[in-house]
Amino acid sequence: MTSSVTDPAGGAGRRTVLIRRATARDAKRLTRLVRNSRAYEGPYAPMVAGYRVGPDYIETHRVFAAVESDTGRLLGFYALILDPPELDLMFVADSAQGLGIGRLLIAHLRDEAQRAGLSGVRIVSHPPAEGFYRSVGALRTGTAAAYPPAVMWDRPELVLPIA
């Protein structure tokens, strides 16, 4: 899937984004994106401090990366688990926030889920990201309880309907 997005800061104008299947060679870049995410600063930092997106994870699950087509720069990624259907990971690079990368990834996820015959995808959201997921059509279904020491807070649980 290739799309173009507009840089709202006017810096680079329009950029072409390619969403492609991630490979084992992407593992280090995906791990860096997760560990360096400003969304997980402060009280959320312990959750990603030692997190690793390994080659085995990428080969086992449907992991897709959004990259700038001309530079190959990683803009974001997501991981879809089919059984049971769940969005396991979704991250957008801090430098790409506000460019529409998250919406492109969700559109791609919907296409993948539809091809797989899914009617909905569960999302256990990072609390600050709930508004984004709701803005793309996810519906709140409940709350996933904290499980210390990895996750010290309750998280919104949603479902993204697949048409």
PDB file of C-alpha atoms in Angstrom:
ATOM      1  CA  MET A   1       0.000   0.000   0.000  1.00  0.00           C
ATOM      2  CA  THR A   2       1.413   3.384  -0.986  1.00  0.00           C
ATOM      3  CA  SER A   3      -0.102   6.658   0.203  1.00  0.00           C
ATOM      4  CA  SER A   4       0.942  10.250   0.428  1.00  0.00           C
ATOM      5  CA  VAL A   5       0.559  12.475   3.454  1.00  0.00           C
ATOM      6  CA  THR A   6       1.034  16.204   3.895  1.00  0.00           C
ATOM      7  CA  ASP A   7       3.510  17.534   6.404  1.00  0.00           C
ATOM      8  CA  PRO A   8       1.373  19.927   8.496  1.00  0.00           C
ATOM      9  CA  ALA A   9       4.465  21.976   9.358  1.00  0.00           C
ATOM     10  CA  GLY A  10       5.027  22.578   5.670  1.00  0.00           C
ATOM     11  CA  GLY A  11       8.577  21.274   5.978  1.00  0.00           C
ATOM     12  CA  ALA A  12       8.714  18.582   3.337  1.00  0.00           C
ATOM     13  CA  GLY A  13       5.379  19.228   1.651  1.00  0.00           C
ATOM     14  CA  ARG A  14       3.947  15.898   0.582  1.00  0.00           C
ATOM     15  CA  ARG A  15       5.742  12.675   1.270  1.00  0.00           C
ATOM     16  CA  THR A  16       5.041   9.257  -0.107  1.00  0.00           C
ATOM     17  CA  VAL A  17       4.589   6.555   2.502  1.00  0.00           C
ATOM     18  CA  LEU A  18       4.844   2.848   1.802  1.00  0.00           C
ATOM     19  CA  ILE A  19       3.271   0.359   4.183  1.00  0.00           C
ATOM     20  CA  ARG A  20       5.042  -2.964   3.816  1.00  0.00           C
ATOM     21  CA  ARG A  21       5.401  -6.219   5.690  1.00  0.00           C
ATOM     22  CA  ALA A  22       8.144  -5.868   8.278  1.00  0.00           C
ATOM     23  CA  THR A  23      11.046  -8.286   8.105  1.00  0.00           C
ATOM     24  CA  ALA A  24      13.421  -9.676  10.714  1.00  0.00           C
ATOM     25  CA  ARG A  25      15.933  -7.045   9.560  1.00  0.00           C
ATOM     26  CA  ASP A  26      13.549  -4.328  10.879  1.00  0.00           C
ATOM     27  CA  ALA A  27      13.624  -5.658  14.457  1.00  0.00           C
ATOM     28  CA  LYS A  28      16.201  -3.214  15.852  1.00  0.00           C
ATOM     29  CA  ARG A  29      14.507  -0.173  14.298  1.00  0.00           C
ATOM     30  CA  LEU A  30      11.075  -1.237  15.588  1.00  0.00           C
ATOM     31  CA  THR A  31      12.514  -1.825  19.057  1.00  0.00           C
ATOM     32  CA  ARG A  32      14.158   1.632  19.054  1.00  0.00           C
ATOM     33  CA  LEU A  33      10.882   3.248  18.009  1.00  0.00           C
ATOM     34  CA  VAL A  34       9.062   1.590  20.942  1.00  0.00           C
ATOM     35  CA  ARG A  35      11.729   2.318  23.559  1.00  0.00           C
ATOM     36  CA  ASN A  36      12.204   5.947  22.482  1.00  0.00           C
ATOM     37  CA  SER A  37       8.519   6.858  22.202  1.00  0.00           C
ATOM     38  CA  ARG A  38       7.671  10.048  24.095  1.00  0.00           C
ATOM     39  CA  ALA A  39       4.227   8.538  24.692  1.00  0.00           C
ATOM     40  CA  TYR A  40       5.909   6.260  27.241  1.00  0.00           C
ATOM     41  CA  GLU A  41       7.772   8.850  29.273  1.00  0.00           C
ATOM     42  CA  GLY A  42       7.257   9.425  32.977  1.00  0.00           C
ATOM     43  CA  PRO A  43       5.107   6.858  34.755  1.00  0.00           C
ATOM     44  CA  TYR A  44       4.709   4.815  31.550  1.00  0.00           C
ATOM     45  CA  ALA A  45       8.478   4.407  30.958  1.00  0.00           C
ATOM     46  CA  PRO A  46       8.913   1.091  32.824  1.00  0.00           C
ATOM     47  CA  MET A  47       6.532  -0.650  30.431  1.00  0.00           C
ATOM     48  CA  VAL A  48       8.840  -0.203  27.424  1.00  0.00           C
ATOM     49  CA  ALA A  49      12.235   0.101  29.122  1.00  0.00           C
ATOM     50  CA  GLY A  50      13.312  -3.437  28.261  1.00  0.00           C
ATOM     51  CA  TYR A  51      10.822  -4.071  25.477  1.00  0.00           C
ATOM     52  CA  ARG A  52      12.119  -5.861  22.392  1.00  0.00           C
ATOM     53  CA  VAL A  53      10.460  -6.464  19.025  1.00  0.00           C
ATOM     54  CA  GLY A  54      12.447  -9.505  17.989  1.00  0.00           C
ATOM     55  CA  PRO A  55      12.882 -11.156  14.598  1.00  0.00           C
ATOM     56  CA  ASP A  56      10.893 -14.149  15.872  1.00  0.00           C
ATOM     57  CA  TYR A  57       7.945 -11.895  16.773  1.00  0.00           C
ATOM     58  CA  ILE A  58       8.026 -10.277  13.322  1.00  0.00           C
ATOM     59  CA  GLU A  59       8.113 -13.654  11.591  1.00  0.00           C
ATOM     60  CA  THR A  60       5.282 -15.052  13.738  1.00  0.00           C
ATOM     61  CA  HIS A  61       2.824 -12.151  13.516  1.00  0.00           C
ATOM     62  CA  ARG A  62       1.515  -9.766  10.872  1.00  0.00           C
ATOM     63  CA  VAL A  63       3.779  -6.793  11.451  1.00  0.00           C
ATOM     64  CA  PHE A  64       3.650  -3.897   8.997  1.00  0.00           C
ATOM     65  CA  ALA A  65       5.951  -0.890   8.794  1.00  0.00           C
ATOM     66  CA  ALA A  66       5.188   2.567   7.394  1.00  0.00           C
ATOM     67  CA  VAL A  67       8.300   3.966   5.722  1.00  0.00           C
ATOM     68  CA  GLU A  68       9.094   6.987   3.592  1.00  0.00           C
ATOM     69  CA  SER A  69       9.365   5.521   0.127  1.00  0.00           C
ATOM     70  CA  ASP A  70      12.329   7.645  -0.945  1.00  0.00           C
ATOM     71  CA  THR A  71      14.460   7.408   2.222  1.00  0.00           C
ATOM     72  CA  GLY A  72      13.245   4.224   3.909  1.00  0.00           C
ATOM     73  CA  ARG A  73      12.867   6.168   7.172  1.00  0.00           C
ATOM     74  CA  LEU A  74      10.645   4.291   9.619  1.00  0.00           C
ATOM     75  CA  LEU A  75       7.531   6.339  10.424  1.00  0.00           C
ATOM     76  CA  GLY A  76       5.527   3.775  12.373  1.00  0.00           C
ATOM     77  CA  PHE A  77       4.361   0.182  12.581  1.00  0.00           C
ATOM     78  CA  TYR A  78       1.641  -2.097  13.856  1.00  0.00           C
ATOM     79  CA  ALA A  79       1.249  -5.779  14.707  1.00  0.00           C
ATOM     80  CA  LEU A  80      -1.993  -7.659  14.125  1.00  0.00           C
ATOM     81  CA  ILE A  81      -2.658 -10.956  15.879  1.00  0.00           C
ATOM     82  CA  LEU A  82      -5.350 -13.006  14.155  1.00  0.00           C
ATOM     83  CA  ASP A  83      -6.369 -15.517  16.838  1.00  0.00           C
ATOM     84  CA  PRO A  84      -7.831 -13.970  18.855  1.00  0.00           C
ATOM     85  CA  PRO A  85      -7.982 -10.792  16.735  1.00  0.00           C
ATOM     86  CA  GLU A  86      -6.031  -8.038  18.467  1.00  0.00           C
ATOM     87  CA  LEU A  87      -3.913  -5.016  17.657  1.00  0.00           C
ATOM     88  CA  ASP A  88      -0.872  -5.992  19.684  1.00  0.00           C
ATOM     89  CA  LEU A  89       1.400  -3.034  18.962  1.00  0.00           C
ATOM     90  CA  MET A  90       1.049   0.288  17.176  1.00  0.00           C
ATOM     91  CA  PHE A  91       3.617   3.044  17.314  1.00  0.00           C
ATOM     92  CA  VAL A  92       4.207   6.191  15.275  1.00  0.00           C
ATOM     93  CA  ALA A  93       7.634   7.829  15.417  1.00  0.00           C
ATOM     94  CA  ASP A  94       7.665  11.028  17.463  1.00  0.00           C
ATOM     95  CA  SER A  95       8.916  12.959  14.420  1.00  0.00           C
ATOM     96  CA  ALA A  96       5.964  11.682  12.358  1.00  0.00           C
ATOM     97  CA  GLN A  97       3.205  12.528  14.859  1.00  0.00           C
ATOM     98  CA  GLY A  98       0.423  14.581  13.280  1.00  0.00           C
ATOM     99  CA  LEU A  99       1.209  13.536   9.693  1.00  0.00           C
ATOM    100  CA  GLY A 100      -1.628  11.014   9.383  1.00  0.00           C
ATOM    101  CA  ILE A 101       0.621   7.965   9.733  1.00  0.00           C
ATOM    102  CA  GLY A 102      -1.549   6.463  12.479  1.00  0.00           C
ATOM    103  CA  ARG A 103      -4.651   6.772  10.286  1.00  0.00           C
ATOM    104  CA  LEU A 104      -2.801   5.162   7.364  1.00  0.00           C
ATOM    105  CA  LEU A 105      -1.777   2.278   9.609  1.00  0.00           C
ATOM    106  CA  ILE A 106      -5.357   1.835  10.853  1.00  0.00           C
ATOM    107  CA  ALA A 107      -6.685   1.835   7.268  1.00  0.00           C
ATOM    108  CA  HIS A 108      -4.107  -0.810   6.368  1.00  0.00           C
ATOM    109  CA  LEU A 109      -5.002  -2.836   9.466  1.00  0.00           C
ATOM    110  CA  ARG A 110      -8.673  -2.736   8.480  1.00  0.00           C
ATOM    111  CA  ASP A 111      -7.807  -4.052   5.003  1.00  0.00           C
ATOM    112  CA  GLU A 112      -5.676  -6.844   6.486  1.00  0.00           C
ATOM    113  CA  ALA A 113      -8.372  -7.776   8.997  1.00  0.00           C
ATOM    114  CA  GLN A 114     -11.041  -7.815   6.305  1.00  0.00           C
ATOM    115  CA  ARG A 115      -8.900 -10.080   4.089  1.00  0.00           C
ATOM    116  CA  ALA A 116      -8.489 -12.401   7.076  1.00  0.00           C
ATOM    117  CA  GLY A 117     -12.276 -12.528   7.557  1.00  0.00           C
ATOM    118  CA  LEU A 118     -12.306 -10.735  10.908  1.00  0.00           C
ATOM    119  CA  SER A 119     -15.357  -8.800  12.069  1.00  0.00           C
ATOM    120  CA  GLY A 120     -13.533  -6.782  14.713  1.00  0.00           C
ATOM    121  CA  VAL A 121     -10.121  -6.255  16.279  1.00  0.00           C
ATOM    122  CA  ARG A 122      -9.577  -5.855  20.017  1.00  0.00           C
ATOM    123  CA  ILE A 123      -7.404  -2.954  21.162  1.00  0.00           C
ATOM    124  CA  VAL A 124      -6.046  -2.587  24.683  1.00  0.00           C
ATOM    125  CA  SER A 125      -4.952   1.015  24.473  1.00  0.00           C
ATOM    126  CA  HIS A 126      -2.221   3.019  26.081  1.00  0.00           C
ATOM    127  CA  PRO A 127      -4.452   5.416  28.090  1.00  0.00           C
ATOM    128  CA  PRO A 128      -3.358   8.614  26.258  1.00  0.00           C
ATOM    129  CA  ALA A 129      -4.048   6.930  22.876  1.00  0.00           C
ATOM    130  CA  GLU A 130      -7.702   6.107  23.550  1.00  0.00           C
ATOM    131  CA  GLY A 131      -8.914   9.326  21.885  1.00  0.00           C
ATOM    132  CA  PHE A 132      -7.044   8.445  18.693  1.00  0.00           C
ATOM    133  CA  TYR A 133      -8.554   4.961  18.513  1.00  0.00           C
ATOM    134  CA  ARG A 134     -12.033   6.327  19.151  1.00  0.00           C
ATOM    135  CA  SER A 135     -11.495   8.933  16.405  1.00  0.00           C
ATOM    136  CA  VAL A 136     -10.889   6.138  13.874  1.00  0.00           C
ATOM    137  CA  GLY A 137     -14.044   4.269  14.856  1.00  0.00           C
ATOM    138  CA  ALA A 138     -13.015   2.035  17.766  1.00  0.00           C
ATOM    139  CA  LEU A 139     -15.675   1.539  20.414  1.00  0.00           C
ATOM    140  CA  ARG A 140     -14.957   1.346  24.140  1.00  0.00           C
ATOM    141  CA  THR A 141     -15.904  -2.066  25.520  1.00  0.00           C
ATOM    142  CA  GLY A 142     -14.388  -1.979  28.990  1.00  0.00           C
ATOM    143  CA  THR A 143     -11.198  -1.711  30.963  1.00  0.00           C
ATOM    144  CA  ALA A 144      -8.221  -4.052  31.077  1.00  0.00           C
ATOM    145  CA  ALA A 145      -6.911  -4.254  34.624  1.00  0.00           C
ATOM    146  CA  ALA A 146      -3.330  -3.424  35.527  1.00  0.00           C
ATOM    147  CA  TYR A 147      -0.923  -6.317  35.983  1.00  0.00           C
ATOM    148  CA  PRO A 148       2.025  -5.131  38.070  1.00  0.00           C
ATOM    149  CA  PRO A 149       4.927  -4.848  37.805  1.00  0.00           C
ATOM    150  CA  ALA A 150       4.843  -4.613  33.971  1.00  0.00           C
ATOM    151  CA  VAL A 151       1.719  -2.437  33.709  1.00  0.00           C
ATOM    152  CA  MET A 152       0.799  -0.362  36.739  1.00  0.00           C
ATOM    153  CA  TRP A 153      -2.397   1.204  35.402  1.00  0.00           C
ATOM    154  CA  ASP A 154      -5.762   0.136  34.024  1.00  0.00           C
ATOM    155  CA  ARG A 155      -6.104   0.532  30.258  1.00  0.00           C
ATOM    156  CA  PRO A 156      -9.063   1.232  27.983  1.00  0.00           C
ATOM    157  CA  GLU A 157     -10.284  -1.813  26.073  1.00  0.00           C
ATOM    158  CA  LEU A 158     -11.875  -1.167  22.680  1.00  0.00           C
ATOM    159  CA  VAL A 159     -12.964  -2.985  19.553  1.00  0.00           C
ATOM    160  CA  LEU A 160     -12.347  -1.716  16.034  1.00  0.00           C
ATOM    161  CA  PRO A 161     -15.244  -2.923  13.866  1.00  0.00           C
ATOM    162  CA  ILE A 162     -14.232  -4.306  10.485  1.00  0.00           C
ATOM    163  CA  ALA A 163     -16.805  -3.705   7.750  1.00  0.00           C
TER     164      ALA A 163
END
